[in-house]
Amino acid sequence: MRQNAVKIAPSILAANFARLGEQVAEAERCGADRIHVDGMDGHFVPNISMGAPIVKSLRHVTRLPLETHLMISDPDFCFDEFVEAGSDSFIVHWEGNNNLHRTIHRVKDLGKRVGLAINSATPAAVLEEVLPDLDLVLVMTVNPGFGHQHFIHSTLPKIQRVRRMIQQVRPECELELDGGIDESTDPLAVAAGANVLVAGTSVFGCSQGIETAMRRLREATK
Ligand code: DX5
Ligand code: ZN
């Protein structure tokens, strides 16, 4: 199968939950590379979203990797449940985690890919000690908790810094951006060094449909 240089990860936070299976299957047909599932606990972020049962249901409708972005206070407690449901990778946050090394190695021990997310105000330097252990770094380009927010442009220099760190220490590590990605911000994201783009509203909220949305994102990426 052809590998896209820049991967698109539609975020189901913006999907119509009454038609979730159909919409995810359509995103797959239209060239999505993975599906981004946002778990929120109403504590780490001021919103509650979805848990392992959603992953379990989606596992039956798509063959794409299901990446689980955990915006929750104690991610270590729920890995087993998500693994059983079918998650292929986990993205945990640097913020608020006093035992990050343990968390990262717990995911690796489960045989899953591990990503570390940093919020828009968190410096790139915090990645230094853990980068050799990571499969992915996710830079938040909005404040976590909600879809349909504006891309924070002041994150761009940091994204470039993260790209340089990755090239020096672990070139195979992916650099993903999450929040406010659409056809206007997509080229900025790629120019700054991102190679995975999460897109919620611009895919599932597109009035002309998922196919048009995915085509526009791909064209903006070229
Ligand atoms: C926000 C979530 C994002 C969200 C992005 O906290 O982590 O994944 O779904 O949504 P859009 O693409 O609408 O900014
Ligand atoms: Zn996310």
Coordinates of C-alpha atoms and ligand atoms in Angstrom, one line a residue:
M1 CA 0.0 0.0 0.0
R2 CA 1.2 3.5 -0.8
Q3 CA 2.6 5.4 2.3
N4 CA 1.7 9.0 2.6
A5 CA 4.6 11.2 3.5
V6 CA 2.4 13.3 5.7
K7 CA -0.2 11.3 7.6
I8 CA -3.7 12.5 8.3
A9 CA -5.4 11.4 11.5
P10 CA -9.1 12.3 11.5
S11 CA -10.2 13.0 15.1
I12 CA -13.6 11.5 15.8
L13 CA -14.3 14.2 18.4
A14 CA -15.9 16.2 15.6
A15 CA -17.8 13.2 14.1
N16 CA -21.6 12.7 14.3
F17 CA -21.7 10.0 17.0
A18 CA -25.0 8.7 15.7
R19 CA -23.2 7.8 12.5
L20 CA -19.7 7.1 13.9
G21 CA -19.1 3.8 12.2
E22 CA -20.1 5.0 8.8
Q23 CA -18.1 8.2 9.1
V24 CA -14.9 6.4 10.2
A25 CA -15.3 3.9 7.3
E26 CA -15.7 6.8 4.9
A27 CA -12.6 8.5 6.3
E28 CA -10.7 5.2 5.7
R29 CA -12.0 5.0 2.1
C30 CA -10.9 8.6 1.5
G31 CA -7.3 7.9 2.5
A32 CA -7.1 8.6 6.3
D33 CA -3.9 7.0 7.7
R34 CA -5.1 6.5 11.3
I35 CA -8.0 7.4 13.5
H36 CA -7.5 9.7 16.5
V37 CA -9.6 9.0 19.6
D38 CA -9.6 11.7 22.3
G39 CA -10.2 10.5 25.8
M40 CA -11.1 13.3 28.3
D41 CA -11.9 12.9 32.0
G42 CA -13.4 16.3 32.9
H43 CA -10.5 16.8 35.3
F44 CA -7.3 17.0 33.2
V45 CA -9.3 19.0 30.8
P46 CA -12.7 20.7 31.3
N47 CA -14.6 18.3 29.1
I48 CA -15.7 14.6 29.1
S49 CA -15.5 12.7 25.9
M50 CA -15.2 9.0 25.3
G51 CA -13.6 5.8 26.6
A52 CA -12.7 2.2 25.6
P53 CA -16.2 1.1 24.4
I54 CA -15.9 3.5 21.5
V55 CA -12.5 2.0 20.5
K56 CA -14.0 -1.5 20.8
S57 CA -16.9 -0.6 18.5
L58 CA -14.6 1.1 16.0
R59 CA -12.3 -1.9 15.9
H60 CA -15.0 -3.7 14.0
V61 CA -15.5 -1.1 11.3
T62 CA -11.9 0.0 10.4
R63 CA -8.5 -1.6 9.8
L64 CA -6.8 1.7 10.4
P65 CA -4.6 2.1 13.5
L66 CA -6.6 3.6 16.4
E67 CA -4.5 6.1 18.2
T68 CA -5.7 7.0 21.7
H69 CA -4.9 10.5 22.9
L70 CA -5.5 10.5 26.7
M71 CA -6.3 13.8 28.2
I72 CA -6.9 12.3 31.6
S73 CA -5.2 12.6 35.0
D74 CA -4.0 9.1 35.6
P75 CA -3.6 7.4 32.2
D76 CA -1.8 4.3 33.7
F77 CA -5.1 3.0 35.1
C78 CA -6.8 2.6 31.8
F79 CA -4.2 1.2 29.4
D80 CA -5.4 -2.4 29.8
E81 CA -9.0 -1.6 29.1
F82 CA -8.0 0.3 25.9
V83 CA -5.6 -2.4 24.8
E84 CA -8.3 -5.0 25.1
A85 CA -10.7 -2.7 23.2
G86 CA -8.2 -2.5 20.3
S87 CA -6.1 0.7 20.7
D88 CA -2.8 0.5 18.7
S89 CA -1.0 3.4 20.3
F90 CA -1.3 5.8 23.2
I91 CA -0.5 9.5 23.4
V92 CA -0.1 10.7 27.0
H93 CA 0.6 14.2 28.3
W94 CA 3.8 15.5 29.9
E95 CA 1.8 17.9 32.0
G96 CA 0.7 16.6 35.4
N97 CA 2.5 13.3 35.1
N98 CA 4.9 12.8 38.0
N99 CA 5.9 9.3 36.8
L100 CA 6.3 9.8 33.1
H101 CA 9.1 7.2 32.7
R102 CA 6.9 4.6 34.2
T103 CA 3.9 5.5 32.1
I104 CA 6.0 5.4 28.8
H105 CA 7.5 2.1 29.7
R106 CA 4.1 0.7 30.7
V107 CA 2.8 1.4 27.2
K108 CA 5.9 -0.1 25.6
D109 CA 5.6 -3.2 27.8
L110 CA 2.1 -3.7 26.5
G111 CA 3.6 -3.8 23.0
K112 CA 2.0 -0.5 21.9
R113 CA 3.4 2.6 20.3
V114 CA 3.8 5.5 22.7
G115 CA 3.6 9.2 22.1
L116 CA 4.1 12.2 24.3
A117 CA 1.9 15.3 24.0
I118 CA 3.0 18.7 25.1
N119 CA 0.6 21.6 25.5
S120 CA 1.1 24.8 23.5
A121 CA 2.8 26.7 26.5
T122 CA 5.1 23.8 27.5
P123 CA 8.7 24.2 26.3
A124 CA 10.2 21.7 23.8
A125 CA 13.1 21.2 26.3
V126 CA 11.0 18.9 28.5
L127 CA 11.3 16.3 25.7
E128 CA 15.1 16.0 26.0
E129 CA 15.2 13.1 28.6
V130 CA 12.4 11.0 27.1
L131 CA 12.8 11.5 23.4
P132 CA 14.9 8.3 22.9
D133 CA 12.0 6.3 24.2
L134 CA 9.2 7.8 22.1
D135 CA 7.6 6.7 18.8
L136 CA 5.8 10.1 18.5
V137 CA 5.7 13.6 19.9
L138 CA 2.4 15.5 19.7
V139 CA 2.5 19.2 19.9
M140 CA -0.9 20.7 20.9
T141 CA -1.7 23.6 18.6
V142 CA -4.8 24.5 20.6
N143 CA -5.5 24.2 24.3
P144 CA -6.6 20.6 24.9
G145 CA -10.2 19.8 25.7
F146 CA -12.3 20.9 22.7
G147 CA -12.5 20.7 19.0
H148 CA -13.1 23.6 16.6
Q149 CA -10.6 26.0 18.1
H150 CA -8.1 28.3 16.3
F151 CA -4.6 27.1 15.6
I152 CA -2.1 28.8 17.9
H153 CA 0.4 30.2 15.5
S154 CA 3.0 31.0 18.2
T155 CA 3.6 27.3 18.5
L156 CA 5.3 27.2 15.1
P157 CA 8.9 28.1 16.3
K158 CA 8.6 25.4 18.9
I159 CA 7.4 22.8 16.3
Q160 CA 10.6 23.6 14.3
R161 CA 12.7 23.1 17.5
V162 CA 11.0 19.8 18.2
R163 CA 11.7 18.7 14.6
R164 CA 15.4 19.5 15.0
M165 CA 15.6 17.6 18.3
I166 CA 13.9 14.6 16.7
Q167 CA 16.4 14.7 13.7
Q168 CA 19.3 14.7 16.1
V169 CA 18.2 12.1 18.6
R170 CA 15.6 9.9 17.0
P171 CA 14.8 10.5 13.4
E172 CA 12.2 7.7 13.2
C173 CA 10.0 9.5 15.8
E174 CA 6.9 11.0 14.3
L175 CA 5.9 14.7 14.9
E176 CA 2.2 15.1 15.2
L177 CA 0.2 18.3 15.6
D178 CA -3.3 18.5 17.1
G179 CA -5.8 21.3 16.9
G180 CA -7.0 23.8 14.3
I181 CA -5.6 21.9 11.3
D182 CA -7.3 22.8 8.1
E183 CA -6.3 23.6 4.5
S184 CA -4.9 27.0 5.6
T185 CA -2.8 25.8 8.6
D186 CA -1.8 22.4 7.1
P187 CA 1.0 23.9 4.9
L188 CA 2.4 25.8 7.9
A189 CA 2.4 22.7 10.0
V190 CA 4.2 20.7 7.3
A191 CA 6.7 23.5 6.7
A192 CA 7.5 23.6 10.4
G193 CA 8.3 19.8 10.3
A194 CA 5.1 17.9 11.2
N195 CA 4.5 14.6 9.5
V196 CA 1.2 13.6 11.2
L197 CA -1.8 16.0 11.3
V198 CA -4.8 15.5 13.5
A199 CA -7.9 17.0 11.9
G200 CA -11.3 16.9 13.5
T201 CA -13.6 19.7 12.4
S202 CA -12.0 20.2 9.0
V203 CA -12.7 16.5 8.2
F204 CA -16.0 15.5 10.0
G205 CA -17.4 19.1 10.1
C206 CA -16.9 19.8 6.4
S207 CA -20.3 20.8 4.9
Q208 CA -19.2 19.3 1.6
G209 CA -18.5 15.9 3.1
I210 CA -15.5 13.8 4.2
E211 CA -14.3 13.0 0.7
T212 CA -13.9 16.7 -0.2
A213 CA -12.4 17.5 3.2
M214 CA -9.7 14.8 2.8
R215 CA -8.9 15.8 -0.8
R216 CA -8.5 19.5 0.3
L217 CA -6.1 18.5 3.2
R218 CA -4.1 16.3 0.9
E219 CA -3.8 19.0 -1.7
A220 CA -2.8 21.6 0.9
T221 CA -0.1 19.2 2.1
K222 CA 1.6 18.8 -1.3
Ligands
DX5_1 C1 -8.5 18.7 21.4 C2 -8.3 17.3 20.8 C3 -8.2 17.3 19.3 C4 -9.4 17.8 18.6 C5 -9.0 18.6 17.4 O1 -8.2 18.7 22.7 O2 -7.1 16.7 21.3 O3 -7.8 16.0 18.8 O4 -10.3 16.8 18.2 O5 -10.1 19.1 16.9 P1 -10.0 20.2 15.7 O6 -9.4 19.5 14.5 O7 -11.5 20.5 15.4 O8 -9.2 21.4 16.2
ZN2 ZN -6.4 14.9 20.3

